[in-house]
């Protein structure tokens, strides 16, 4: 089921986390914090929306790092119900797409809940002080391949954050597959 993210709650502070990464390390928010900003992304391995844009996500994260913005990706999907999103498959997915950022597993889903994440992909762009400045889409492609000259909404917003400390006032929500929550039973 496709869902859209809510509008940006400007200034909302990034929630702390300590999560295992596919690289064997344990990562905290402080470890992934960038000098000029931080991009926290909720993604997963199986979602067609993520799969169609993952190479552009990797490209943009690499380019943003040169602007002082660091990135981290978190998967919170229930791997029991969606085995393609297991930790072992996360390792394969990160390697296959040459992730240059940590890919973390939120098995308890507590971090996703603390961020109010709703879909994959779900992007949170924070300023240098970890105040939220962007909660929008990567670009207009959705789950189809976009043209090469497609406007890079996420990249341009985070570039603006790096340069001015503020995100754009007008933001278009991200759309993707709903987070696969565990049963509350």
Coordinates of N, CA, C and O in Angstrom, one line a residue:
X1 N 0.8 -1.2 0.0 CA 0.0 0.0 0.0 C 0.9 1.2 0.0 O 1.8 1.4 0.8
X2 N 0.6 2.1 -0.9 CA 1.4 3.4 -1.0 C 0.9 4.4 0.0 O -0.3 4.6 0.1
X3 N 1.8 5.1 0.6 CA 1.4 6.2 1.6 C 2.4 7.3 1.3 O 3.5 7.2 0.8
X4 N 1.9 8.5 1.8 CA 2.8 9.7 1.7 C 3.2 10.2 3.1 O 2.5 10.0 4.0
X5 N 4.3 10.8 3.1 CA 4.8 11.4 4.4 C 4.0 12.6 4.8 O 3.5 13.3 3.9
X6 N 4.0 13.0 6.1 CA 3.3 14.2 6.4 C 4.3 15.4 6.1 O 5.4 15.2 5.7
X7 N 3.7 16.6 6.2 CA 4.5 17.8 5.9 C 5.6 17.9 7.0 O 5.6 17.4 8.1
X8 N 6.6 18.7 6.6 CA 7.8 18.9 7.5 C 7.4 19.7 8.7 O 6.8 20.7 8.7
X9 N 7.9 19.1 9.9 CA 7.7 19.8 11.2 C 9.0 20.5 11.5 O 9.9 20.0 12.2
X10 N 9.2 21.7 10.9 CA 10.4 22.4 10.9 C 10.9 22.6 12.4 O 10.2 22.9 13.3
X11 N 12.2 22.3 12.6 CA 12.9 22.4 13.9 C 12.8 21.2 14.8 O 13.5 21.2 15.8
X12 N 11.9 20.2 14.5 CA 11.8 19.0 15.3 C 13.2 18.4 15.4 O 13.9 18.3 14.4
X13 N 13.5 18.0 16.6 CA 14.9 17.5 16.8 C 15.0 16.0 16.5 O 14.1 15.2 16.9
X14 N 16.1 15.7 15.9 CA 16.4 14.3 15.5 C 16.4 13.4 16.8 O 17.0 13.8 17.8
X15 N 15.7 12.3 16.7 CA 15.7 11.3 17.9 C 17.0 10.5 17.9 O 17.5 10.1 16.8
X16 N 17.5 10.3 19.1 CA 18.7 9.5 19.3 C 18.5 8.1 18.9 O 17.3 7.6 19.0
X17 N 19.5 7.4 18.5 CA 19.4 5.9 18.3 C 20.8 5.3 18.4 O 21.8 5.9 18.4
X18 N 20.7 4.0 18.7 CA 21.9 3.1 18.7 C 21.5 1.8 18.0 O 20.6 1.1 18.6
X19 N 22.0 1.6 16.8 CA 21.6 0.5 16.0 C 22.7 -0.2 15.4 O 23.8 0.4 15.0
X20 N 22.6 -1.6 15.1 CA 23.6 -2.3 14.4 C 23.6 -2.0 12.9 O 22.5 -1.8 12.3
X21 N 24.8 -1.9 12.4 CA 24.9 -1.7 10.9 C 25.4 -3.0 10.2 O 25.9 -3.9 10.8
X22 N 25.1 -3.0 8.9 CA 25.5 -4.1 8.1 C 27.0 -4.3 8.0 O 27.5 -5.3 7.6
X23 N 27.7 -3.3 8.4 CA 29.2 -3.3 8.4 C 29.8 -4.0 9.7 O 31.0 -4.0 9.9
X24 N 28.9 -4.4 10.6 CA 29.3 -5.0 11.9 C 29.5 -4.0 13.0 O 29.8 -4.4 14.2
X25 N 29.4 -2.8 12.8 CA 29.5 -1.7 13.8 C 28.2 -1.4 14.4 O 27.1 -1.6 13.8
X26 N 28.2 -0.8 15.6 CA 27.0 -0.2 16.2 C 27.1 1.3 16.0 O 28.2 1.9 16.3
X27 N 26.0 1.9 15.5 CA 26.0 3.3 15.2 C 25.0 4.1 16.0 O 24.0 3.6 16.3
X28 N 25.5 5.3 16.4 CA 24.6 6.2 17.1 C 24.4 7.5 16.2 O 25.1 7.7 15.3
X29 N 23.4 8.2 16.6 CA 23.1 9.5 15.8 C 24.4 10.3 15.7 O 24.7 10.9 14.7
X30 N 25.1 10.5 16.8 CA 26.3 11.3 16.9 C 27.4 10.8 15.9 O 28.2 11.6 15.3
X31 N 27.4 9.5 15.6 CA 28.4 8.9 14.7 C 28.1 9.3 13.2 O 29.0 9.3 12.4
X32 N 26.9 9.6 12.9 CA 26.5 9.9 11.5 C 26.2 11.4 11.3 O 25.8 11.8 10.2
X33 N 26.3 12.2 12.3 CA 26.0 13.6 12.2 C 27.0 14.3 11.4 O 28.2 14.2 11.5
X34 N 26.5 15.1 10.4 CA 27.4 15.9 9.5 C 27.6 17.3 10.1 O 26.8 17.8 10.8
X35 N 28.7 17.9 9.6 CA 29.1 19.2 10.0 C 28.0 20.2 9.7 O 27.7 21.2 10.4
X36 N 27.4 20.1 8.5 CA 26.4 21.0 8.0 C 25.0 20.4 7.9 O 24.0 21.1 7.6
X37 N 24.8 19.2 8.3 CA 23.5 18.5 8.3 C 23.6 17.0 8.2 O 24.7 16.5 8.0
X38 N 22.4 16.4 8.5 CA 22.4 15.0 8.5 C 21.1 14.5 7.8 O 20.0 15.1 8.0
X39 N 21.2 13.5 7.0 CA 20.1 12.9 6.3 C 19.8 11.6 6.8 O 20.7 10.7 6.7
X40 N 18.7 11.4 7.4 CA 18.2 10.1 7.9 C 17.2 9.5 7.0 O 16.2 10.2 6.7
X41 N 17.4 8.3 6.4 CA 16.5 7.8 5.5 C 16.0 6.4 6.0 O 16.7 5.6 6.4
X42 N 14.7 6.2 5.9 CA 14.1 4.9 6.2 C 13.8 4.3 4.8 O 13.1 4.8 4.0
X43 N 14.5 3.1 4.6 CA 14.4 2.4 3.4 C 14.2 0.9 3.7 O 14.2 0.5 4.9
X44 N 14.1 0.1 2.7 CA 14.1 -1.4 2.9 C 14.6 -2.0 1.6 O 14.8 -1.3 0.6
X45 N 14.8 -3.3 1.6 CA 15.3 -3.9 0.4 C 14.3 -4.3 -0.7 O 14.6 -4.3 -1.9
X46 N 13.0 -4.6 -0.3 CA 12.1 -5.1 -1.2 C 11.1 -4.1 -1.9 O 10.5 -4.4 -2.9
X47 N 11.0 -2.9 -1.3 CA 10.0 -1.9 -1.8 C 10.3 -1.5 -3.2 O 11.4 -1.0 -3.5
X48 N 9.3 -1.6 -4.1 CA 9.6 -1.1 -5.5 C 9.9 0.4 -5.6 O 10.7 0.7 -6.5
X49 N 9.4 1.2 -4.7 CA 9.8 2.6 -4.7 C 11.2 2.8 -4.4 O 11.9 3.6 -5.1
X50 N 11.7 2.1 -3.4 CA 13.2 2.2 -3.0 C 14.0 1.6 -4.1 O 15.0 2.2 -4.6
X51 N 13.7 0.4 -4.6 CA 14.4 -0.2 -5.7 C 14.6 0.6 -6.9 O 15.6 0.6 -7.5
X52 N 13.6 1.4 -7.2 CA 13.6 2.2 -8.5 C 14.5 3.4 -8.3 O 15.0 4.0 -9.3
X53 N 14.8 3.8 -7.1 CA 15.5 5.1 -6.9 C 16.8 4.9 -6.1 O 17.6 5.8 -5.9
X54 N 17.2 3.6 -5.7 CA 18.3 3.4 -4.8 C 19.6 4.0 -5.4 O 20.4 4.5 -4.7
X55 N 19.8 3.8 -6.7 CA 21.1 4.3 -7.3 C 21.2 5.8 -7.2 O 22.2 6.4 -7.0
X56 N 20.0 6.5 -7.3 CA 20.0 8.0 -7.2 C 20.2 8.4 -5.7 O 20.8 9.4 -5.4
X57 N 19.6 7.6 -4.8 CA 19.9 7.9 -3.3 C 21.4 7.8 -3.0 O 21.9 8.7 -2.4
X58 N 22.0 6.7 -3.5 CA 23.4 6.5 -3.3 C 24.2 7.7 -3.9 O 25.1 8.3 -3.3
X59 N 23.9 8.1 -5.1 CA 24.5 9.2 -5.8 C 24.4 10.5 -5.0 O 25.4 11.2 -4.7
X60 N 23.2 10.8 -4.6 CA 22.9 12.0 -3.9 C 23.6 12.1 -2.5 O 24.2 13.1 -2.1
X61 N 23.6 10.9 -1.8 CA 24.3 10.9 -0.5 C 25.8 11.1 -0.7 O 26.4 11.8 0.1
X62 N 26.4 10.6 -1.7 CA 27.8 10.8 -2.0 C 28.1 12.3 -2.3 O 29.1 12.9 -1.7
X63 N 27.3 12.9 -3.1 CA 27.5 14.3 -3.4 C 27.2 15.2 -2.2 O 27.9 16.2 -2.0
X64 N 26.2 14.8 -1.4 CA 25.9 15.6 -0.2 C 27.0 15.6 0.8 O 27.3 16.6 1.5
X65 N 27.7 14.5 0.9 CA 28.9 14.4 1.8 C 29.9 15.4 1.5 O 30.5 16.0 2.4
X66 N 30.1 15.8 0.3 CA 31.1 16.8 -0.1 C 30.7 18.2 0.4 O 31.5 19.1 0.4
X67 N 29.4 18.3 0.7 CA 28.8 19.6 1.2 C 28.7 19.6 2.7 O 28.2 20.6 3.3
X68 N 29.2 18.6 3.4 CA 29.2 18.5 4.8 C 27.9 17.9 5.4 O 27.6 18.0 6.6
X69 N 27.1 17.2 4.5 CA 25.9 16.5 4.9 C 26.2 15.0 5.0 O 26.6 14.4 3.9
X70 N 26.1 14.4 6.1 CA 26.3 12.9 6.2 C 24.9 12.2 6.1 O 23.9 12.8 6.5
X71 N 24.9 11.0 5.7 CA 23.7 10.2 5.5 C 23.7 8.9 6.2 O 24.8 8.3 6.4
X72 N 22.5 8.4 6.6 CA 22.4 7.1 7.2 C 21.0 6.5 6.7 O 20.1 7.3 6.5
X73 N 21.0 5.2 6.4 CA 19.8 4.6 6.1 C 19.4 3.6 7.1 O 20.3 2.9 7.7
X74 N 18.1 3.5 7.4 CA 17.6 2.6 8.5 C 16.5 1.7 7.9 O 15.6 2.3 7.2
X75 N 16.5 0.4 8.1 CA 15.4 -0.5 7.7 C 14.8 -0.9 9.0 O 15.4 -1.4 9.9
X76 N 13.4 -0.8 9.0 CA 12.7 -1.1 10.2 C 11.6 -2.1 9.9 O 10.8 -2.5 10.8
X77 N 11.5 -2.6 8.7 CA 10.5 -3.6 8.3 C 10.5 -4.9 9.1 O 11.6 -5.3 9.5
X78 N 9.4 -5.5 9.3 CA 9.3 -6.8 10.0 C 9.8 -7.8 9.1 O 9.2 -8.2 8.1
X79 N 11.0 -8.3 9.4 CA 11.7 -9.3 8.5 C 11.1 -10.7 8.7 O 11.3 -11.6 7.8
X80 N 10.3 -10.9 9.7 CA 9.6 -12.2 9.8 C 8.5 -12.3 8.7 O 8.4 -13.4 8.0
X81 N 7.8 -11.3 8.5 CA 6.7 -11.3 7.5 C 7.3 -11.0 6.1 O 6.8 -11.4 5.1
X82 N 8.4 -10.2 6.1 CA 9.1 -9.8 4.8 C 10.5 -10.2 4.9 O 11.4 -9.4 5.1
X83 N 10.8 -11.5 4.7 CA 12.2 -12.0 4.8 C 13.2 -11.4 3.9 O 14.4 -11.3 4.2
X84 N 12.7 -10.8 2.8 CA 13.7 -10.1 1.9 C 14.3 -8.9 2.6 O 15.4 -8.4 2.2
X85 N 13.7 -8.4 3.7 CA 14.2 -7.3 4.4 C 15.1 -7.7 5.7 O 15.3 -6.9 6.5
X86 N 15.5 -9.0 5.7 CA 16.3 -9.5 6.8 C 17.6 -8.8 6.9 O 18.1 -8.2 5.9
X87 N 18.3 -8.9 8.0 CA 19.6 -8.3 8.2 C 20.6 -8.8 7.2 O 21.4 -8.1 6.6
X88 N 20.6 -10.1 6.9 CA 21.5 -10.7 5.9 C 21.3 -10.1 4.6 O 22.2 -9.9 3.8
X89 N 20.0 -10.0 4.2 CA 19.6 -9.4 2.9 C 20.0 -7.9 2.8 O 20.3 -7.4 1.8
X90 N 19.9 -7.2 4.0 CA 20.3 -5.8 4.0 C 21.8 -5.7 3.7 O 22.2 -4.8 2.9
X91 N 22.6 -6.7 4.2 CA 24.1 -6.7 3.8 C 24.3 -6.8 2.3 O 25.1 -6.1 1.7
X92 N 23.5 -7.8 1.7 CA 23.7 -8.0 0.3 C 23.2 -6.8 -0.5 O 23.8 -6.4 -1.5
X93 N 22.1 -6.2 -0.1 CA 21.5 -5.0 -0.8 C 22.5 -3.8 -0.7 O 22.8 -3.2 -1.7
X94 N 23.1 -3.6 0.5 CA 24.1 -2.5 0.6 C 25.3 -2.7 -0.3 O 25.8 -1.8 -0.9
X95 N 25.8 -3.9 -0.3 CA 27.0 -4.3 -1.1 C 26.6 -4.1 -2.6 O 27.4 -3.6 -3.4
X96 N 25.5 -4.6 -3.0 CA 25.1 -4.6 -4.4 C 25.0 -3.2 -4.9 O 25.2 -2.9 -6.1
X97 N 24.6 -2.2 -4.1 CA 24.4 -0.9 -4.5 C 25.5 0.1 -4.0 O 25.4 1.3 -4.1
X98 N 26.6 -0.5 -3.4 CA 27.8 0.3 -3.1 C 27.4 1.4 -2.1 O 27.8 2.6 -2.4
X99 N 26.7 1.1 -1.0 CA 26.4 2.2 -0.1 C 27.7 2.8 0.5 O 28.5 2.1 1.0
X100 N 27.7 4.1 0.5 CA 28.8 4.8 1.1 C 28.4 5.4 2.4 O 29.1 6.3 3.0
X101 N 27.3 5.0 3.0 CA 26.7 5.4 4.2 C 26.3 4.2 5.0 O 26.1 3.1 4.5
X102 N 26.2 4.3 6.4 CA 25.8 3.2 7.2 C 24.3 2.8 6.8 O 23.5 3.6 6.6
X103 N 24.1 1.5 6.9 CA 22.8 0.9 6.7 C 22.5 0.1 8.0 O 23.1 -0.8 8.3
X104 N 21.5 0.6 8.7 CA 21.2 0.1 10.1 C 19.9 -0.6 10.2 O 19.0 -0.3 9.4
X105 N 19.9 -1.5 11.1 CA 18.7 -2.4 11.3 C 18.0 -2.0 12.6 O 18.5 -2.1 13.7
X106 N 16.7 -1.6 12.5 CA 15.9 -1.2 13.6 C 14.9 -2.3 13.9 O 13.7 -2.2 13.6
X107 N 15.4 -3.4 14.4 CA 14.6 -4.7 14.6 C 13.4 -4.4 15.5 O 12.3 -4.9 15.2
X108 N 13.6 -3.6 16.5 CA 12.5 -3.4 17.5 C 11.4 -2.4 16.9 O 10.4 -2.2 17.4
X109 N 11.8 -1.7 15.9 CA 11.0 -0.6 15.2 C 10.9 0.6 16.1 O 10.1 1.5 15.8
X110 N 11.6 0.7 17.2 CA 11.5 1.8 18.1 C 12.0 3.1 17.5 O 11.4 4.2 17.7
X111 N 13.0 3.0 16.7 CA 13.6 4.2 16.1 C 12.6 4.8 15.0 O 12.3 5.9 15.0
X112 N 12.1 3.9 14.2 CA 11.1 4.3 13.2 C 9.9 4.9 13.9 O 9.4 6.0 13.4
X113 N 9.4 4.4 15.0 CA 8.3 5.0 15.7 C 8.7 6.3 16.3 O 7.9 7.3 16.2
X114 N 9.9 6.5 16.8 CA 10.3 7.8 17.4 C 10.4 8.9 16.3 O 10.3 10.1 16.6
X115 N 10.7 8.5 15.0 CA 10.7 9.4 13.9 C 9.3 9.6 13.3 O 9.2 10.4 12.4
X116 N 8.4 8.8 13.7 CA 7.1 8.8 13.0 C 7.2 8.5 11.5 O 6.5 9.0 10.7
X117 N 8.1 7.6 11.2 CA 8.3 7.1 9.8 C 7.1 6.4 9.3 O 6.4 5.7 10.1
X118 N 6.7 6.6 8.1 CA 5.5 6.0 7.6 C 5.7 5.2 6.3 O 4.9 4.3 6.1
X119 N 6.8 5.4 5.6 CA 6.9 4.7 4.3 C 8.4 4.5 4.0 O 9.3 5.1 4.7
X120 N 8.6 3.7 3.0 CA 10.0 3.6 2.4 C 9.9 4.0 0.9 O 9.1 3.4 0.2
X121 N 10.7 5.0 0.5 CA 11.6 5.8 1.3 C 10.9 6.9 2.1 O 9.9 7.5 1.6
X122 N 11.5 7.2 3.2 CA 11.0 8.4 4.1 C 12.3 9.1 4.4 O 13.2 8.6 5.1
X123 N 12.4 10.4 4.0 CA 13.6 11.2 4.2 C 13.5 12.3 5.2 O 12.5 13.0 5.2
X124 N 14.4 12.4 6.1 CA 14.5 13.4 7.1 C 15.8 14.2 7.0 O 16.9 13.6 7.2
X125 N 15.7 15.4 6.6 CA 16.9 16.3 6.4 C 17.0 17.2 7.6 O 16.2 18.1 7.7
X126 N 18.1 17.1 8.3 CA 18.3 17.9 9.5 C 19.5 18.9 9.2 O 20.4 18.6 8.5
X127 N 19.4 20.1 9.9 CA 20.4 21.1 9.8 C 21.6 20.7 10.8 O 21.6 19.6 11.4
X128 N 22.6 21.5 10.9 CA 23.8 21.2 11.7 C 23.4 21.0 13.2 O 24.1 20.3 13.9
X129 N 22.4 21.7 13.6 CA 21.9 21.5 15.0 C 20.9 20.4 15.2 O 20.3 20.3 16.3
X130 N 20.7 19.6 14.2 CA 19.8 18.4 14.2 C 18.3 18.8 14.3 O 17.5 18.1 14.8
X131 N 18.0 20.0 13.8 CA 16.6 20.4 13.6 C 16.1 20.1 12.2 O 16.8 20.3 11.2
X132 N 14.9 19.5 12.2 CA 14.4 19.1 10.9 C 14.1 20.3 9.9 O 13.5 21.3 10.3
X133 N 14.6 20.1 8.7 CA 14.5 21.1 7.7 C 13.9 20.6 6.4 O 13.5 21.4 5.5
X134 N 13.8 19.3 6.2 CA 13.3 18.7 5.0 C 12.6 17.3 5.3 O 13.2 16.5 6.0
X135 N 11.4 17.2 4.9 CA 10.7 15.9 4.9 C 9.9 15.8 3.6 O 8.7 16.0 3.6
X136 N 10.6 15.5 2.6 CA 10.0 15.4 1.3 C 10.5 14.3 0.4 O 11.2 13.4 0.9
X137 N 10.2 14.4 -0.8 CA 10.6 13.3 -1.8 C 12.0 13.4 -2.3 O 12.6 14.5 -2.2
X138 N 12.5 12.4 -2.9 CA 13.8 12.4 -3.6 C 13.6 13.2 -4.9 O 14.4 14.1 -5.1
X139 N 12.6 12.8 -5.6 CA 12.3 13.5 -6.9 C 10.9 13.1 -7.3 O 10.2 12.4 -6.5
X140 N 10.5 13.4 -8.5 CA 9.2 13.2 -9.0 C 9.0 11.8 -9.6 O 7.9 11.5 -10.0
X141 N 9.9 10.9 -9.5 CA 9.9 9.6 -10.3 C 8.9 8.6 -9.7 O 8.5 7.7 -10.4
X142 N 8.6 8.7 -8.4 CA 7.8 7.7 -7.7 C 8.5 6.3 -7.9 O 9.7 6.2 -7.6
X143 N 7.8 5.3 -8.4 CA 8.4 4.0 -8.6 C 8.8 3.7 -10.0 O 9.1 2.6 -10.4
X144 N 8.7 4.7 -10.9 CA 9.1 4.5 -12.3 C 10.4 5.2 -12.5 O 10.8 6.1 -11.7
X145 N 11.1 4.7 -13.5 CA 12.4 5.4 -13.8 C 12.1 6.8 -14.3 O 11.3 7.0 -15.2
X146 N 12.8 7.8 -13.8 CA 12.6 9.1 -14.2 C 13.6 9.5 -15.3 O 14.6 8.9 -15.5
X147 N 13.4 10.6 -16.0 CA 14.3 11.1 -17.0 C 15.6 11.6 -16.4 O 15.6 12.0 -15.2
X148 N 16.7 11.6 -17.1 CA 18.0 12.0 -16.5 C 18.0 13.4 -16.0 O 18.7 13.7 -15.1
X149 N 17.1 14.3 -16.5 CA 17.1 15.7 -16.1 C 16.1 16.0 -15.1 O 15.7 17.1 -14.8
X150 N 15.6 14.9 -14.4 CA 14.6 15.1 -13.3 C 15.1 16.0 -12.2 O 16.3 15.8 -11.8
X151 N 14.3 16.9 -11.7 CA 14.7 17.8 -10.6 C 15.0 17.0 -9.4 O 14.2 16.2 -8.9
X152 N 16.1 17.2 -8.8 CA 16.6 16.5 -7.6 C 16.2 17.2 -6.3 O 16.9 17.9 -5.7
X153 N 14.9 17.0 -5.9 CA 14.3 17.7 -4.8 C 15.1 17.5 -3.5 O 15.4 18.5 -2.8
X154 N 15.4 16.3 -3.1 CA 16.1 16.0 -1.9 C 17.5 16.6 -1.9 O 17.9 17.3 -1.0
X155 N 18.2 16.4 -3.0 CA 19.6 16.9 -3.1 C 19.6 18.5 -3.0 O 20.4 19.0 -2.2
X156 N 18.7 19.1 -3.8 CA 18.7 20.6 -3.8 C 18.3 21.1 -2.4 O 18.8 22.1 -1.9
X157 N 17.3 20.4 -1.7 CA 16.9 20.9 -0.4 C 18.0 20.8 0.6 O 18.3 21.7 1.4
X158 N 18.7 19.7 0.6 CA 19.8 19.5 1.5 C 21.0 20.4 1.2 O 21.8 20.8 2.1
X159 N 21.2 20.7 -0.1 CA 22.3 21.6 -0.5 C 21.9 23.0 0.1 O 22.8 23.7 0.7
X160 N 20.7 23.4 0.0 CA 20.2 24.6 0.6 C 20.4 24.6 2.2 O 20.8 25.6 2.7
X161 N 20.1 23.5 2.8 CA 20.4 23.3 4.2 C 21.8 23.5 4.6 O 22.2 24.3 5.5
X162 N 22.7 22.9 3.8 CA 24.2 23.0 4.0 C 24.6 24.5 3.8 O 25.5 25.0 4.6
X163 N 24.0 25.2 2.9 CA 24.4 26.6 2.6 C 23.8 27.6 3.5 O 24.4 28.6 3.8
X164 N 22.5 27.4 3.9 CA 21.8 28.4 4.7 C 21.3 28.0 6.1 O 20.9 28.8 6.8
X165 N 21.3 26.7 6.3 CA 20.8 26.2 7.6 C 19.3 26.0 7.5 O 18.7 25.6 8.5
X166 N 18.6 26.3 6.4 CA 17.2 26.3 6.3 C 16.8 25.4 5.1 O 17.4 25.5 4.0
X167 N 15.7 24.7 5.2 CA 15.1 23.9 4.1 C 14.1 24.7 3.4 O 13.7 25.8 3.8
X168 N 13.7 24.3 2.2 CA 12.8 25.0 1.4 C 11.4 25.0 2.1 O 11.0 24.1 2.7
X169 N 10.7 26.2 2.0 CA 9.4 26.3 2.6 C 8.4 25.4 1.9 O 7.5 24.8 2.6
X170 N 8.5 25.2 0.6 CA 7.6 24.3 -0.1 C 8.2 23.0 -0.3 O 9.3 22.9 -0.9
X171 N 7.6 21.9 0.1 CA 8.1 20.6 0.0 C 7.0 19.6 -0.4 O 5.9 19.7 0.0
X172 N 7.4 18.7 -1.3 CA 6.4 17.7 -1.8 C 6.7 16.4 -1.1 O 7.8 15.9 -1.0
X173 N 5.7 15.8 -0.5 CA 5.9 14.6 0.3 C 6.5 13.4 -0.4 O 6.3 13.3 -1.6
X174 N 7.2 12.6 0.3 CA 7.7 11.4 -0.3 C 6.6 10.4 -0.3 O 5.6 10.4 0.5
X175 N 6.6 9.4 -1.3 CA 5.6 8.4 -1.4 C 6.4 7.1 -1.5 O 7.4 7.0 -2.1
X176 N 5.8 6.1 -0.8 CA 6.4 4.7 -0.9 C 5.5 3.7 -0.3 O 4.4 4.0 0.1
X177 N 6.1 2.5 -0.1 CA 5.4 1.4 0.6 C 5.3 1.7 2.1 O 6.3 2.2 2.6
X178 N 4.2 1.3 2.7 CA 4.1 1.5 4.1 C 5.2 0.7 4.9 O 5.6 -0.3 4.4
X179 N 5.6 1.3 6.0 CA 6.5 0.5 6.9 C 5.8 -0.8 7.3 O 4.6 -0.7 7.6
X180 N 6.4 -1.9 7.3 CA 5.8 -3.2 7.6 C 6.0 -3.4 9.1 O 7.0 -3.9 9.6
X181 N 5.0 -2.9 9.9 CA 5.0 -3.0 11.3 C 4.8 -4.4 11.8 O 4.0 -5.2 11.2
X182 N 5.3 -4.7 12.9 CA 5.1 -6.0 13.6 C 3.7 -6.0 14.2 O 3.2 -4.9 14.6
X183 N 3.1 -7.2 14.3 CA 1.8 -7.3 15.0 C 2.0 -6.9 16.5 O 3.0 -7.2 17.1
X184 N 1.0 -6.2 17.0 CA 1.1 -5.7 18.4 C 0.7 -6.8 19.4 O 0.6 -6.5 20.6
X185 N 0.4 -8.0 18.9 CA -0.1 -9.1 19.7 C 0.9 -9.5 20.8 O 2.0 -9.4 20.7

